[in-house]
Amino acid sequence: MPALTPDTIRTATETLSRLTNYLRDNPEPDEALALVEPLLDEYTGVPVQLADTLRALARVVQDHPDTPRTKHASLLITELRAAAWEQADQHTLHYVLDGLRTLREKDPTAEPGSG
């Protein structure tokens, strides 16, 4: 696996930005759902991955010998962990996609904006 750099991470965020812009152009809902589905996967989606990343960052900072052992540092690490929990709570968004897909399957001819 190649080394991670800020640029490789930026590429991921740029891809998300491109997806957002694409969705703003009103593609077909089935196509939009298919594109967003990997982002909200129950086990590997963005909420789960970001939560894991924030927890790992908190651990790296807390365990590093050069991190000051101050109340302020402790509060910042606690904030990272709290944000991780909030992100992890979003893992259920895949159920929303399931619901939207079910709606489309039940009445694929529904007029746009009629629901």
mmCIF file with all atom_site columns, C-alpha atoms in Angstrom, residues 48-113:
data_model
loop_
_atom_site.group_PDB
_atom_site.id
_atom_site.type_symbol
_atom_site.label_atom_id
_atom_site.label_alt_id
_atom_site.label_comp_id
_atom_site.label_asym_id
_atom_site.label_entity_id
_atom_site.label_seq_id
_atom_site.pdbx_PDB_ins_code
_atom_site.Cartn_x
_atom_site.Cartn_y
_atom_site.Cartn_z
_atom_site.occupancy
_atom_site.B_iso_or_equiv
_atom_site.pdbx_formal_charge
_atom_site.auth_seq_id
_atom_site.auth_comp_id
_atom_site.auth_asym_id
_atom_site.auth_atom_id
_atom_site.pdbx_PDB_model_num
ATOM 1  C CA . VAL A 1 48  ? -18.016 4.369  10.459  1.00 0.00 ? 48  VAL A CA 1
ATOM 2  C CA . GLN A 1 49  ? -14.667 5.139  8.847   1.00 0.00 ? 49  GLN A CA 1
ATOM 3  C CA . LEU A 1 50  ? -14.606 8.737  10.077  1.00 0.00 ? 50  LEU A CA 1
ATOM 4  C CA . ALA A 1 51  ? -15.516 7.617  13.586  1.00 0.00 ? 51  ALA A CA 1
ATOM 5  C CA . ASP A 1 52  ? -12.672 5.092  13.556  1.00 0.00 ? 52  ASP A CA 1
ATOM 6  C CA . THR A 1 53  ? -10.289 7.720  12.194  1.00 0.00 ? 53  THR A CA 1
ATOM 7  C CA . LEU A 1 54  ? -11.203 10.234 14.904  1.00 0.00 ? 54  LEU A CA 1
ATOM 8  C CA . ARG A 1 55  ? -10.767 7.614  17.636  1.00 0.00 ? 55  ARG A CA 1
ATOM 9  C CA . ALA A 1 56  ? -7.400  6.590  16.203  1.00 0.00 ? 56  ALA A CA 1
ATOM 10 C CA . LEU A 1 57  ? -6.293  10.229 16.032  1.00 0.00 ? 57  LEU A CA 1
ATOM 11 C CA . ALA A 1 58  ? -7.322  10.752 19.653  1.00 0.00 ? 58  ALA A CA 1
ATOM 12 C CA . ARG A 1 59  ? -5.313  7.697  20.676  1.00 0.00 ? 59  ARG A CA 1
ATOM 13 C CA . VAL A 1 60  ? -2.231  8.791  18.682  1.00 0.00 ? 60  VAL A CA 1
ATOM 14 C CA . VAL A 1 61  ? -2.263  12.259 20.231  1.00 0.00 ? 61  VAL A CA 1
ATOM 15 C CA . GLN A 1 62  ? -2.977  11.013 23.746  1.00 0.00 ? 62  GLN A CA 1
ATOM 16 C CA . ASP A 1 63  ? -0.283  8.322  23.659  1.00 0.00 ? 63  ASP A CA 1
ATOM 17 C CA . HIS A 1 64  ? 2.440   10.482 22.129  1.00 0.00 ? 64  HIS A CA 1
ATOM 18 C CA . PRO A 1 65  ? 5.109   11.396 24.708  1.00 0.00 ? 65  PRO A CA 1
ATOM 19 C CA . ASP A 1 66  ? 5.285   15.014 23.492  1.00 0.00 ? 66  ASP A CA 1
ATOM 20 C CA . THR A 1 67  ? 1.586   15.663 24.056  1.00 0.00 ? 67  THR A CA 1
ATOM 21 C CA . PRO A 1 68  ? 1.217   17.953 27.061  1.00 0.00 ? 68  PRO A CA 1
ATOM 22 C CA . ARG A 1 69  ? -0.598  16.333 29.954  1.00 0.00 ? 69  ARG A CA 1
ATOM 23 C CA . THR A 1 70  ? -2.840  19.304 30.581  1.00 0.00 ? 70  THR A CA 1
ATOM 24 C CA . LYS A 1 71  ? -6.532  19.760 31.164  1.00 0.00 ? 71  LYS A CA 1
ATOM 25 C CA . HIS A 1 72  ? -6.805  21.568 27.825  1.00 0.00 ? 72  HIS A CA 1
ATOM 26 C CA . ALA A 1 73  ? -5.182  18.683 25.920  1.00 0.00 ? 73  ALA A CA 1
ATOM 27 C CA . SER A 1 74  ? -7.451  16.227 27.708  1.00 0.00 ? 74  SER A CA 1
ATOM 28 C CA . LEU A 1 75  ? -10.526 18.256 26.750  1.00 0.00 ? 75  LEU A CA 1
ATOM 29 C CA . LEU A 1 76  ? -9.470  18.360 23.092  1.00 0.00 ? 76  LEU A CA 1
ATOM 30 C CA . ILE A 1 77  ? -8.941  14.593 23.035  1.00 0.00 ? 77  ILE A CA 1
ATOM 31 C CA . THR A 1 78  ? -12.328 14.126 24.689  1.00 0.00 ? 78  THR A CA 1
ATOM 32 C CA . GLU A 1 79  ? -13.901 16.285 21.972  1.00 0.00 ? 79  GLU A CA 1
ATOM 33 C CA . LEU A 1 80  ? -12.370 14.059 19.296  1.00 0.00 ? 80  LEU A CA 1
ATOM 34 C CA . ARG A 1 81  ? -13.810 10.988 20.980  1.00 0.00 ? 81  ARG A CA 1
ATOM 35 C CA . ALA A 1 82  ? -17.239 12.619 21.339  1.00 0.00 ? 82  ALA A CA 1
ATOM 36 C CA . ALA A 1 83  ? -17.207 13.544 17.653  1.00 0.00 ? 83  ALA A CA 1
ATOM 37 C CA . ALA A 1 84  ? -16.302 9.941  16.859  1.00 0.00 ? 84  ALA A CA 1
ATOM 38 C CA . TRP A 1 85  ? -19.385 8.707  18.724  1.00 0.00 ? 85  TRP A CA 1
ATOM 39 C CA . GLU A 1 86  ? -21.578 11.224 16.916  1.00 0.00 ? 86  GLU A CA 1
ATOM 40 C CA . GLN A 1 87  ? -20.238 10.042 13.571  1.00 0.00 ? 87  GLN A CA 1
ATOM 41 C CA . ALA A 1 88  ? -20.692 6.399  14.493  1.00 0.00 ? 88  ALA A CA 1
ATOM 42 C CA . ASP A 1 89  ? -24.339 7.113  15.331  1.00 0.00 ? 89  ASP A CA 1
ATOM 43 C CA . GLN A 1 90  ? -24.848 8.076  11.681  1.00 0.00 ? 90  GLN A CA 1
ATOM 44 C CA . HIS A 1 91  ? -24.121 4.513  10.542  1.00 0.00 ? 91  HIS A CA 1
ATOM 45 C CA . THR A 1 92  ? -27.878 3.916  10.436  1.00 0.00 ? 92  THR A CA 1
ATOM 46 C CA . LEU A 1 93  ? -28.235 6.172  7.401   1.00 0.00 ? 93  LEU A CA 1
ATOM 47 C CA . HIS A 1 94  ? -28.041 3.045  5.257   1.00 0.00 ? 94  HIS A CA 1
ATOM 48 C CA . TYR A 1 95  ? -31.581 2.310  6.488   1.00 0.00 ? 95  TYR A CA 1
ATOM 49 C CA . VAL A 1 96  ? -32.696 5.607  4.958   1.00 0.00 ? 96  VAL A CA 1
ATOM 50 C CA . LEU A 1 97  ? -31.292 4.488  1.609   1.00 0.00 ? 97  LEU A CA 1
ATOM 51 C CA . ASP A 1 98  ? -33.129 1.174  1.973   1.00 0.00 ? 98  ASP A CA 1
ATOM 52 C CA . GLY A 1 99  ? -36.352 3.080  2.647   1.00 0.00 ? 99  GLY A CA 1
ATOM 53 C CA . LEU A 1 100 ? -35.851 5.354  -0.346  1.00 0.00 ? 100 LEU A CA 1
ATOM 54 C CA . ARG A 1 101 ? -35.109 2.390  -2.578  1.00 0.00 ? 101 ARG A CA 1
ATOM 55 C CA . THR A 1 102 ? -38.265 0.640  -1.346  1.00 0.00 ? 102 THR A CA 1
ATOM 56 C CA . LEU A 1 103 ? -40.336 3.740  -2.100  1.00 0.00 ? 103 LEU A CA 1
ATOM 57 C CA . ARG A 1 104 ? -38.949 3.828  -5.636  1.00 0.00 ? 104 ARG A CA 1
ATOM 58 C CA . GLU A 1 105 ? -39.711 0.131  -6.136  1.00 0.00 ? 105 GLU A CA 1
ATOM 59 C CA . LYS A 1 106 ? -43.298 0.446  -4.878  1.00 0.00 ? 106 LYS A CA 1
ATOM 60 C CA . ASP A 1 107 ? -44.176 3.355  -7.136  1.00 0.00 ? 107 ASP A CA 1
ATOM 61 C CA . PRO A 1 108 ? -41.472 4.071  -9.735  1.00 0.00 ? 108 PRO A CA 1
ATOM 62 C CA . THR A 1 109 ? -43.914 6.190  -11.766 1.00 0.00 ? 109 THR A CA 1
ATOM 63 C CA . ALA A 1 110 ? -44.765 8.640  -8.982  1.00 0.00 ? 110 ALA A CA 1
ATOM 64 C CA . GLU A 1 111 ? -44.662 12.235 -10.098 1.00 0.00 ? 111 GLU A CA 1
ATOM 65 C CA . PRO A 1 112 ? -41.557 14.092 -8.892  1.00 0.00 ? 112 PRO A CA 1
ATOM 66 C CA . GLY A 1 113 ? -42.381 16.175 -5.840  1.00 0.00 ? 113 GLY A CA 1
#
